[in-house]
mmCIF file of C-alpha atoms in Angstrom:
data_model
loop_
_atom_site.group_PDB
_atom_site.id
_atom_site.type_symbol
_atom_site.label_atom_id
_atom_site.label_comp_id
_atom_site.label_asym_id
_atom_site.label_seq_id
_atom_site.Cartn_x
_atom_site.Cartn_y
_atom_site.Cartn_z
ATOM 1 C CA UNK A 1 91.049 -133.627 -27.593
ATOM 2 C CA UNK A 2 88.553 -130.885 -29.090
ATOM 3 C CA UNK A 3 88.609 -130.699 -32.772
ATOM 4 C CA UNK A 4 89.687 -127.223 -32.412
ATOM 5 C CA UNK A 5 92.726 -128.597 -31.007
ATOM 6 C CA UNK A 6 93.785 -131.372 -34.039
ATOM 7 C CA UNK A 7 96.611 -130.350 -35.631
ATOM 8 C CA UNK A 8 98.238 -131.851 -39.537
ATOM 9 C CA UNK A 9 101.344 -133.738 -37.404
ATOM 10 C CA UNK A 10 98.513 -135.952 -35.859
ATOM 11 C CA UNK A 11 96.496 -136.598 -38.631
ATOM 12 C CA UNK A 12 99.711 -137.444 -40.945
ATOM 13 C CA UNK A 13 101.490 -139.858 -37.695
ATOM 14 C CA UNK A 14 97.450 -141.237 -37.632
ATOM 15 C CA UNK A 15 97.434 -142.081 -41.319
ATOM 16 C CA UNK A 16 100.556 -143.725 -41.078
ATOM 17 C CA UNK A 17 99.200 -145.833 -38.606
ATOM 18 C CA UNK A 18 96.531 -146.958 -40.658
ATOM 19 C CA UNK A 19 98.607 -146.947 -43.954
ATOM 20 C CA UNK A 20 98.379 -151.213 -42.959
ATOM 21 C CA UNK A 21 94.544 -151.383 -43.332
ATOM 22 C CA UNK A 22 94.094 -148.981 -46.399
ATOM 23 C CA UNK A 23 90.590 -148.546 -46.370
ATOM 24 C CA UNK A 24 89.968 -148.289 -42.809
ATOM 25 C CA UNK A 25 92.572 -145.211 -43.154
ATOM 26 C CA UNK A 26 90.459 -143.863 -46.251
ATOM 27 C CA UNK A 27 87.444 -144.434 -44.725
ATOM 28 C CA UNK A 28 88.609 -143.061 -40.863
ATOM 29 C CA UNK A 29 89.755 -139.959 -43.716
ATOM 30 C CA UNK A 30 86.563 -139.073 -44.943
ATOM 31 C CA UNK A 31 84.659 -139.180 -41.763
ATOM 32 C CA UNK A 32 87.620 -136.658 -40.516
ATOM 33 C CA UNK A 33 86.786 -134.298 -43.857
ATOM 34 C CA UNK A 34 83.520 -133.952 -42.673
ATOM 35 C CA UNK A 35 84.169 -133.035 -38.868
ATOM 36 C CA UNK A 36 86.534 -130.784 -40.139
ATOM 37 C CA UNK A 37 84.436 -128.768 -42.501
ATOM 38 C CA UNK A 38 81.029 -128.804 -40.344
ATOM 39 C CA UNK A 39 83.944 -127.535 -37.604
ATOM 40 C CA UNK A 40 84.417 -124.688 -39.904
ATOM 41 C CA UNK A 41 80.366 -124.063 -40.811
ATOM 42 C CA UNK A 42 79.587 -123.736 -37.175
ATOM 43 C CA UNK A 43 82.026 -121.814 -36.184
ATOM 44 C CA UNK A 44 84.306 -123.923 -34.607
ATOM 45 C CA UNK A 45 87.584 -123.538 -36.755
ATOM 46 C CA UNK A 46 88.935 -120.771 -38.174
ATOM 47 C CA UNK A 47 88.142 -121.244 -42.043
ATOM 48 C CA UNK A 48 90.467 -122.975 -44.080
ATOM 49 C CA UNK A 49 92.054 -124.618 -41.372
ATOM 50 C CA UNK A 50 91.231 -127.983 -41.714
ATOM 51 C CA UNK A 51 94.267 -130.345 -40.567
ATOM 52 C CA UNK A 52 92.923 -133.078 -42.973
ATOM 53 C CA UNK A 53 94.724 -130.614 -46.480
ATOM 54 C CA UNK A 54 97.385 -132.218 -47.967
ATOM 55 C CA UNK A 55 97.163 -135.532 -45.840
ATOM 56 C CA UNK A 56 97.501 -138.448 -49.151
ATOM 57 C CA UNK A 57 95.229 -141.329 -48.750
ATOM 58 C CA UNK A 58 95.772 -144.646 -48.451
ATOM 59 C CA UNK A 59 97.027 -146.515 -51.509
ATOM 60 C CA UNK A 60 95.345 -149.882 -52.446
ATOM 61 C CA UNK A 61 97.067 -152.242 -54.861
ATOM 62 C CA UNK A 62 94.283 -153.284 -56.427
ATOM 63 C CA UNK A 63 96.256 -153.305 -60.288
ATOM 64 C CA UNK A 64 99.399 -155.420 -59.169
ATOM 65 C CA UNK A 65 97.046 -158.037 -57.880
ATOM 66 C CA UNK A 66 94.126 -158.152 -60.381
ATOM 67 C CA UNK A 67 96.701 -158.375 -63.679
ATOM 68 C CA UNK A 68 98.388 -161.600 -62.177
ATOM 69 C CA UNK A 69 95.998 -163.608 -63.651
ATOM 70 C CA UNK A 70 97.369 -166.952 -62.384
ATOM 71 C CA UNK A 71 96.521 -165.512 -58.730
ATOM 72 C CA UNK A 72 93.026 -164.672 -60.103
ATOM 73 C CA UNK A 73 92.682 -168.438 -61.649
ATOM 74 C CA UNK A 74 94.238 -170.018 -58.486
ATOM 75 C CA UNK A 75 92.031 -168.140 -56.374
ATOM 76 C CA UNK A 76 88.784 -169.532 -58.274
ATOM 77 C CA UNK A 77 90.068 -172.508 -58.370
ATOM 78 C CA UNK A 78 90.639 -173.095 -54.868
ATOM 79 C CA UNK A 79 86.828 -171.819 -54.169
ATOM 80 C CA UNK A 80 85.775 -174.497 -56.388
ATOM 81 C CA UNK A 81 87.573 -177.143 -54.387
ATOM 82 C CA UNK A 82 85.792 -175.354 -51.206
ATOM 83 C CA UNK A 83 83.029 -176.069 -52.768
ATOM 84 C CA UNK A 84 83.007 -179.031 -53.324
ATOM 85 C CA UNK A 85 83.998 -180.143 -49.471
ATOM 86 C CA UNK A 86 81.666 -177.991 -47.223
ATOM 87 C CA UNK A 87 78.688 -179.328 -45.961
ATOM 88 C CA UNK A 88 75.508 -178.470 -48.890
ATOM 89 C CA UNK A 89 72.748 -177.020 -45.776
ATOM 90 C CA UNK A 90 69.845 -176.442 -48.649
ATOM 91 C CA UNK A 91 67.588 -178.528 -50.685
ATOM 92 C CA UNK A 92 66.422 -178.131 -53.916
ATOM 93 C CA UNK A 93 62.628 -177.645 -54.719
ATOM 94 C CA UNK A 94 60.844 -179.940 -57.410
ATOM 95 C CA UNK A 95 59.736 -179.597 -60.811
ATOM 96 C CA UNK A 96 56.871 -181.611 -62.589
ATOM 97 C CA UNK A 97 54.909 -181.695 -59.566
ATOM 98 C CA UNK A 98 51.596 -180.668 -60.977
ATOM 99 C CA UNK A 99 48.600 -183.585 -61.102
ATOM 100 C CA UNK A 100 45.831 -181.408 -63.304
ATOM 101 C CA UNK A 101 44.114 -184.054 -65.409
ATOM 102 C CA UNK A 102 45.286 -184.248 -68.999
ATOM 103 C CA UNK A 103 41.266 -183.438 -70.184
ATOM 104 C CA UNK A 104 40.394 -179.531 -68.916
ATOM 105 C CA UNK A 105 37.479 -177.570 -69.995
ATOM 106 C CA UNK A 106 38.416 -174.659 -72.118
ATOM 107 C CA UNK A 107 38.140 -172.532 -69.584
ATOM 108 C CA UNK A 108 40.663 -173.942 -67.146
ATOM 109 C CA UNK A 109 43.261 -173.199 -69.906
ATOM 110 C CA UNK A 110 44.604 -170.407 -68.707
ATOM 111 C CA UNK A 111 44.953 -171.923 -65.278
ATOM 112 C CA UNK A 112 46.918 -175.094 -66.542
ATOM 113 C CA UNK A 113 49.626 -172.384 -68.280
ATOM 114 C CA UNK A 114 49.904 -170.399 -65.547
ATOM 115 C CA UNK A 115 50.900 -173.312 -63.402
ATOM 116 C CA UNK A 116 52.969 -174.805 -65.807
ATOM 117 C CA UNK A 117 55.028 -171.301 -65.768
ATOM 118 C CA UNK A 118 54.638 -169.570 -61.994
ATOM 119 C CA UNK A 119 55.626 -173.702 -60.910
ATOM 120 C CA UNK A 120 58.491 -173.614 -62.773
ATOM 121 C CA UNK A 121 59.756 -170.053 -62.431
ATOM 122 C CA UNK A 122 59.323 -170.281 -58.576
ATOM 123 C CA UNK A 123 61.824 -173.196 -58.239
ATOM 124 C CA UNK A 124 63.961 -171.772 -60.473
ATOM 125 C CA UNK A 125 64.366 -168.675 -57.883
ATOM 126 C CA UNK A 126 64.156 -171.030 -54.960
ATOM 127 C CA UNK A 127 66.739 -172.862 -56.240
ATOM 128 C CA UNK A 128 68.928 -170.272 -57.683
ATOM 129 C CA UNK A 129 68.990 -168.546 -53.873
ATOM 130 C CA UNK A 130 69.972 -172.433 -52.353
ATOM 131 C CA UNK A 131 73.275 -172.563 -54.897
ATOM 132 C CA UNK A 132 73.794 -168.790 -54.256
ATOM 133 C CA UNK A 133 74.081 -169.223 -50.116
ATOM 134 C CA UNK A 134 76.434 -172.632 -50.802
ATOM 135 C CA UNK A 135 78.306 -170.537 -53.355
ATOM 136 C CA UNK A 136 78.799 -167.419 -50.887
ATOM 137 C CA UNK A 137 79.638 -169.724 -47.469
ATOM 138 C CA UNK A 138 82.367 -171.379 -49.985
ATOM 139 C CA UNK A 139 83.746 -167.784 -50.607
ATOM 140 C CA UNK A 140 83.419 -167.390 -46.608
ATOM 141 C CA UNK A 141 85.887 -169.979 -45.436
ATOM 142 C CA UNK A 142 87.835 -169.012 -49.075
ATOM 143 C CA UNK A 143 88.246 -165.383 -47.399
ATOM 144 C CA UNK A 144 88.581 -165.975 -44.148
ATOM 145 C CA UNK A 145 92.605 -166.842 -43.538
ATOM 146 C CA UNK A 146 92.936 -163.675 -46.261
ATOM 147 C CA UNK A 147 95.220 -160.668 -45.467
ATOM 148 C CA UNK A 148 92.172 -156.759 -46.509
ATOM 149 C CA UNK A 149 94.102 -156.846 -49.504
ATOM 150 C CA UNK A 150 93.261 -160.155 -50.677
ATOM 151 C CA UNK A 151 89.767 -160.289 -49.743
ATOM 152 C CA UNK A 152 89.349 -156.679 -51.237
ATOM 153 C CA UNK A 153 90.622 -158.073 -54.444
ATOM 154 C CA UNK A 154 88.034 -161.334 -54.413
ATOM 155 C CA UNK A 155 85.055 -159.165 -53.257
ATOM 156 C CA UNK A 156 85.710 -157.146 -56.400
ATOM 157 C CA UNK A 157 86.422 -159.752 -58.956
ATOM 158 C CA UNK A 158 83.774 -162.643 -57.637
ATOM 159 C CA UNK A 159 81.753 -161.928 -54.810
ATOM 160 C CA UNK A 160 80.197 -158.450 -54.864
ATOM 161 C CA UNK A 161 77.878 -159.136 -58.157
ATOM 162 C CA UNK A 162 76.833 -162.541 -56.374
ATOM 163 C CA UNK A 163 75.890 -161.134 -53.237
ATOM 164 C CA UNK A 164 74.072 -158.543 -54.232
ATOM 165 C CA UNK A 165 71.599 -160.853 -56.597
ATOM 166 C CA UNK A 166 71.492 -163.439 -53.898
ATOM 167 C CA UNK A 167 70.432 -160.610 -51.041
ATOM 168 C CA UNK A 168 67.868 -159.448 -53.470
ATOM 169 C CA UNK A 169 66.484 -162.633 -54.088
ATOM 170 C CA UNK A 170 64.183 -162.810 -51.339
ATOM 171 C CA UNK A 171 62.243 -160.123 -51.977
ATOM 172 C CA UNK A 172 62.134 -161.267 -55.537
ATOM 173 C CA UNK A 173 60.546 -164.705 -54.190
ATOM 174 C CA UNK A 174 57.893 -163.335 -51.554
ATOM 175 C CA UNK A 175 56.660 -161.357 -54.916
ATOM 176 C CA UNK A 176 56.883 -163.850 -57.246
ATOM 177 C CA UNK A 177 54.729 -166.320 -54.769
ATOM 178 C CA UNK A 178 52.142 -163.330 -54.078
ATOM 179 C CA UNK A 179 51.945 -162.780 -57.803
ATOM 180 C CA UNK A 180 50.930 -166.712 -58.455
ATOM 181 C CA UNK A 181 49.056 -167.282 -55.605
ATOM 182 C CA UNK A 182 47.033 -164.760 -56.532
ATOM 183 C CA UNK A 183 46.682 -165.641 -60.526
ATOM 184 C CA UNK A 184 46.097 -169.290 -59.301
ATOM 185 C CA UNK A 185 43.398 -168.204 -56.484
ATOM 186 C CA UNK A 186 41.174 -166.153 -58.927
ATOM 187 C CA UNK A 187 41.135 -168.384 -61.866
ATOM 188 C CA UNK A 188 40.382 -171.528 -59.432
ATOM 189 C CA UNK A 189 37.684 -169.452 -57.934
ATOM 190 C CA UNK A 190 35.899 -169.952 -61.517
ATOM 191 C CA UNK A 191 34.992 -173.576 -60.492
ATOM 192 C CA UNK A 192 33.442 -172.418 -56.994
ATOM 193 C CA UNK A 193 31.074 -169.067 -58.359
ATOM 194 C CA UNK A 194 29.979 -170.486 -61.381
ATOM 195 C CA UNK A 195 28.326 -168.219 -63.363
ATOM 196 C CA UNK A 196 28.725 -165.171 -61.048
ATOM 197 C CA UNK A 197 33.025 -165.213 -61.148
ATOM 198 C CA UNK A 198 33.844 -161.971 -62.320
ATOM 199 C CA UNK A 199 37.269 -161.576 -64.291
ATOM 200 C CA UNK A 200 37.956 -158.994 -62.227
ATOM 201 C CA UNK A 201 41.562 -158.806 -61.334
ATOM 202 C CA UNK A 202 44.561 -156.238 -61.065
ATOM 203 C CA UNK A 203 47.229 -155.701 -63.815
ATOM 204 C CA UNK A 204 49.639 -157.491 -63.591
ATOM 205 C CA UNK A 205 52.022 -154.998 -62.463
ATOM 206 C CA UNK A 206 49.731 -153.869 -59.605
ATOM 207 C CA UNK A 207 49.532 -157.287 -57.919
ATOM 208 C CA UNK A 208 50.126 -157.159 -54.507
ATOM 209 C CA UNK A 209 49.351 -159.011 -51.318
ATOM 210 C CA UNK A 210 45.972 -157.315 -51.190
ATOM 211 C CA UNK A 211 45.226 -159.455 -53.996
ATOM 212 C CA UNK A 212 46.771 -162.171 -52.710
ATOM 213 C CA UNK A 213 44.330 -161.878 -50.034
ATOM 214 C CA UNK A 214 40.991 -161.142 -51.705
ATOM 215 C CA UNK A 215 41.236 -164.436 -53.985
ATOM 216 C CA UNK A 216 42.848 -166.506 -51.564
ATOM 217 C CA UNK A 217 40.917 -165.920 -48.694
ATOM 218 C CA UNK A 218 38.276 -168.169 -49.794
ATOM 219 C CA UNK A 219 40.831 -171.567 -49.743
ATOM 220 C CA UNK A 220 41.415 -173.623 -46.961
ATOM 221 C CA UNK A 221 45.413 -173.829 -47.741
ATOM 222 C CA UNK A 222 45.648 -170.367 -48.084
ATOM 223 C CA UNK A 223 46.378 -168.815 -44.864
ATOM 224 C CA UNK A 224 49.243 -171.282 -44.024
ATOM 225 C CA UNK A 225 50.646 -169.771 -47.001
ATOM 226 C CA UNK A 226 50.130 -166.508 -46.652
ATOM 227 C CA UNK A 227 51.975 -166.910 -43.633
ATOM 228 C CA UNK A 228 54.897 -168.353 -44.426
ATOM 229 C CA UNK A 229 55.163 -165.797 -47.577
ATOM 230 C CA UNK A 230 55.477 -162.961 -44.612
ATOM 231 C CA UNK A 231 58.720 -164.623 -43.177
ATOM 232 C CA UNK A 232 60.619 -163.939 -46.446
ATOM 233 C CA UNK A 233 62.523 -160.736 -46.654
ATOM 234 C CA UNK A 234 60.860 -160.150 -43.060
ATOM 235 C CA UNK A 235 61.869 -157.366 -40.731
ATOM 236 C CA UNK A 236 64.699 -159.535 -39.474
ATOM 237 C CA UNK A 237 66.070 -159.913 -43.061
ATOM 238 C CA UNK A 238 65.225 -156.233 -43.468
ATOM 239 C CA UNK A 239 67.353 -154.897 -40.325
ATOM 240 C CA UNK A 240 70.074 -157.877 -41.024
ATOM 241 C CA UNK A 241 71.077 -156.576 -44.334
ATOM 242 C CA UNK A 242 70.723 -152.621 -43.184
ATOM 243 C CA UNK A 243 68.496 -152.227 -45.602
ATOM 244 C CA UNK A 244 70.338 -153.444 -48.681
ATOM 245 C CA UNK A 245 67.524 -153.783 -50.868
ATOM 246 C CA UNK A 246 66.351 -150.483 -50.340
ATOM 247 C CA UNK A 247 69.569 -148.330 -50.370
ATOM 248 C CA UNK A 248 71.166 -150.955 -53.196
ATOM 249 C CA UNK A 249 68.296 -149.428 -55.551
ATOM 250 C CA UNK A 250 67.671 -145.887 -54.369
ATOM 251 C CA UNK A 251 70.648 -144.963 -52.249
ATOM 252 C CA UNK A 252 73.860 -145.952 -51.281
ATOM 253 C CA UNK A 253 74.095 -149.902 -49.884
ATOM 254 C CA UNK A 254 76.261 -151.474 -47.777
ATOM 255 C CA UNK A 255 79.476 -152.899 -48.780
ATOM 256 C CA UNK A 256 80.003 -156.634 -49.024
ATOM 257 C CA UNK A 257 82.843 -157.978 -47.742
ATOM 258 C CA UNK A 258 85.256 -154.146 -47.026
ATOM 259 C CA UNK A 259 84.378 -150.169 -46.906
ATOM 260 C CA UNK A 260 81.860 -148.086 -45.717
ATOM 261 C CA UNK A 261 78.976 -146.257 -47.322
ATOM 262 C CA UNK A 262 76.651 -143.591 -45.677
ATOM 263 C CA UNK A 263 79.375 -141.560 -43.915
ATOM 264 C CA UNK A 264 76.990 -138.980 -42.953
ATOM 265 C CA UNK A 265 73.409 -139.087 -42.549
ATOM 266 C CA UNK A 266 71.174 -136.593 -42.498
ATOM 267 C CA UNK A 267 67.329 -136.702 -39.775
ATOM 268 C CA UNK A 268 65.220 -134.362 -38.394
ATOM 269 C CA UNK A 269 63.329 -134.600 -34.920
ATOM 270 C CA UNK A 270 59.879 -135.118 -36.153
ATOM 271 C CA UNK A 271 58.610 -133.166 -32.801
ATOM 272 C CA UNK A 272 60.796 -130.657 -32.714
ATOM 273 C CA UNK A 273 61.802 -130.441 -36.721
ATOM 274 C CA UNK A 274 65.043 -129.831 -35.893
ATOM 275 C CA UNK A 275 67.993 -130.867 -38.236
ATOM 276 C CA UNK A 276 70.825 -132.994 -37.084
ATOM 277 C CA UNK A 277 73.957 -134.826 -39.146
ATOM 278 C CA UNK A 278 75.474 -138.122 -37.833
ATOM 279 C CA UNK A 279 78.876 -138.831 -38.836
ATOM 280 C CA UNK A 280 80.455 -142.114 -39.043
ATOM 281 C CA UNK A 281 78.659 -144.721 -41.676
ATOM 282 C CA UNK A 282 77.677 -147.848 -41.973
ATOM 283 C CA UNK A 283 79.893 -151.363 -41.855
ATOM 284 C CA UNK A 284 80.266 -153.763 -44.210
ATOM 285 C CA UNK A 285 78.195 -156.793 -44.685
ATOM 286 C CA UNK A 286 80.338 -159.521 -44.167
ATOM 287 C CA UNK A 287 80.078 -162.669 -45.462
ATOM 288 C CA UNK A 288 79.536 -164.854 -42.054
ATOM 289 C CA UNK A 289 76.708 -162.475 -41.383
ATOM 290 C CA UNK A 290 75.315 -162.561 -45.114
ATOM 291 C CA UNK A 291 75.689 -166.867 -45.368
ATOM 292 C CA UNK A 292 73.673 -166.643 -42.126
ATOM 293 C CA UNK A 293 71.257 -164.536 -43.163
ATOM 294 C CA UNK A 294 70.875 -166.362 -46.717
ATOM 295 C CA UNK A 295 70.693 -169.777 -44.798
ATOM 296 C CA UNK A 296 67.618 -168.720 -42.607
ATOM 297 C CA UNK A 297 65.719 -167.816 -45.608
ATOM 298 C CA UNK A 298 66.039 -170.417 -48.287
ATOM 299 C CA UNK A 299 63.910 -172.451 -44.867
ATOM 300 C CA UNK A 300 61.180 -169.875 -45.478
ATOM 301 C CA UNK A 301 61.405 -170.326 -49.013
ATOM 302 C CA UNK A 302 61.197 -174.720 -48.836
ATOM 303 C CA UNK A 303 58.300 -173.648 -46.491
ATOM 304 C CA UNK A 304 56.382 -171.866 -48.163
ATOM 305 C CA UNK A 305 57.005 -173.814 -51.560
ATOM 306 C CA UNK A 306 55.863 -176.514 -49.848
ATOM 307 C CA UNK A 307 52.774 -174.628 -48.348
ATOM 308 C CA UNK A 308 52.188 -173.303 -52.070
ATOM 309 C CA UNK A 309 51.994 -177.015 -53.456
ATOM 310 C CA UNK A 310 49.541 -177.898 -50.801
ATOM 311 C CA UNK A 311 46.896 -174.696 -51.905
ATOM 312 C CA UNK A 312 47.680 -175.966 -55.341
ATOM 313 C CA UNK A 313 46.397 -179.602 -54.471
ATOM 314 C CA UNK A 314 43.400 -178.126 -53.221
ATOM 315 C CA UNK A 315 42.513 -175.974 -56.549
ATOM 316 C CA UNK A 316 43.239 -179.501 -58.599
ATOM 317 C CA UNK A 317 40.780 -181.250 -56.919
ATOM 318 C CA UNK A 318 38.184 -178.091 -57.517
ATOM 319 C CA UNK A 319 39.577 -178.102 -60.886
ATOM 320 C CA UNK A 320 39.362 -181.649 -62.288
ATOM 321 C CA UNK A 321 36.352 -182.503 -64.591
#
């Protein structure tokens, strides 16, 4: 059928098809909209004649579900019990795990402190992403026997703000362990150029892996770290989530759990400069995919903790009196 051809009759006997899966119908909609008025831009439809006028969309009963507050309790309640049965697939990373001697020089001051802190704060965000991934494979199995409606109502009363800190935290991680590495790296390096160290380093809000690299590179436990920093948030994070970091902060993300977001997009040929409009958007994450996802990179994160401790060991042995 061309779109010329659509008339209202289908679109209304289409919606009431959908009326079952509200968003889907809402969604399916707006893409419709679109196609309809880009139909009338190019020429393609009469104007004004867009089948799509005076078609309602879908209801959702999101108020008669959220003010039953017992449903809302019971529903917590029975993710709690979920969570206390499935299997626990992290581990948690240490605190206290520092040996620097109790007597420093002066100068190694700075050093002890930072430790004490970046140590503490990087476990904290280790950590905090291993309960986030149990917490969000609880809500899974929660969800899963759930009729849209359900899981639309959960999504917006538990899981949404959860899921998006605990996709963030990744990329939060990789920077936190550049940012201490390479703190750690140049005030170590003080005990190995002697009079000639230079405190020479970047503000702190214009550390990045460069500098990571230019202190670092002079430790033996270094490059084992350096790679398993790259695995967090890598490209196969990056293309799992669609993004989410990046359109979460500047755009429009992904859903978690239902909808749609990015109904049309907008590129140009960069050969031929030419303009062209894709219409359809992009899926929800769901929470299978997400727990997956989360799963696979807490590993990175134990690894490179680990790796961190071991370039650590090797500045406390440079650093001891």
């Amino acid at each position: 059928m061309k779109v010329q051809d659509l008339k209202r009759p289908y679109m209304a006997a289409m919606m009431k098809k959908l009326a079952r899966t509200p968003m889907e119908a809402n969604h399916t909609l707006a893409v419709l909209r679109k196609m309809f008025n880009m139909a009338e831009i190019w020429g393609l439809r009469p104007d004004s004649t867009t089948p799509r006028e005076h078609i309602p969309r879908a209801i959702f009963n999101i108020c008669k579900i959220r003010i039953e507050e017992p449903m809302t309790i019971e529903r917590y309640r029975q993710y709690k019990r979920t969570l206390k049965t499935i299997p626990f697939k992290g581990n948690f990373v240490k605190y206290g795990w520092g040996e620097l001697p109790n007597s420093l020089y002066i100068s190694w001051m700075p050093y002890s402190q930072m430790f004490d802190e970046f140590s503490r704060e990087l476990a904290n965000a280790v950590n905090a992403l291993t309960r986030h991934a149990h917490e969000l494979a609880a809500w899974r199995d929660v969800l899963a026997p759930m009729n849209q409606q359900q899981q639309l109502d959960a999504a917006v009363e538990f899981i949404d703000p959860l899921a998006t800190v605990a996709i963030n935290l990744p990329y939060v991680i990789r920077s936190r362990f550049i940012f201490a590495t390479a703190h750690l790296c140049h005030q170590a390096n003080q005990a190995r150029q002697g009079s000639s160290w230079k405190d020479e380093f970047p503000l702190d809000g214009e550390v990045w892996f460069n500098a990571a690299d230019k202190y670092g590179k002079g430790w033996r436990r270094y490059s084992a770290l350096k790679t398993r920093m790259e695995k967090i948030g890598a490209k196969d994070y990056h293309q799992g989530t669609r993004d989410f970091r990046n359109t979460y902060n500047h755009r429009f993300s992904p859903r978690i759990v239902l909808g749609m977001s990015q109904v049309v997009t907008r590129s140009v040929d960069k050969s031929t400069g030419a303009v062209s409009y894709g219409f359809g958007g992009t899926p929800a994450l769901t929470l299978p995919l997400v727990v997956d996802l989360l799963e696979a990179q807490c590993q990175h994160c134990y690894r490179a903790f680990d790796a961190f401790q071991q370039l650590v060991r090797e500045h406390e042995v440079v650093d001891s009196p």
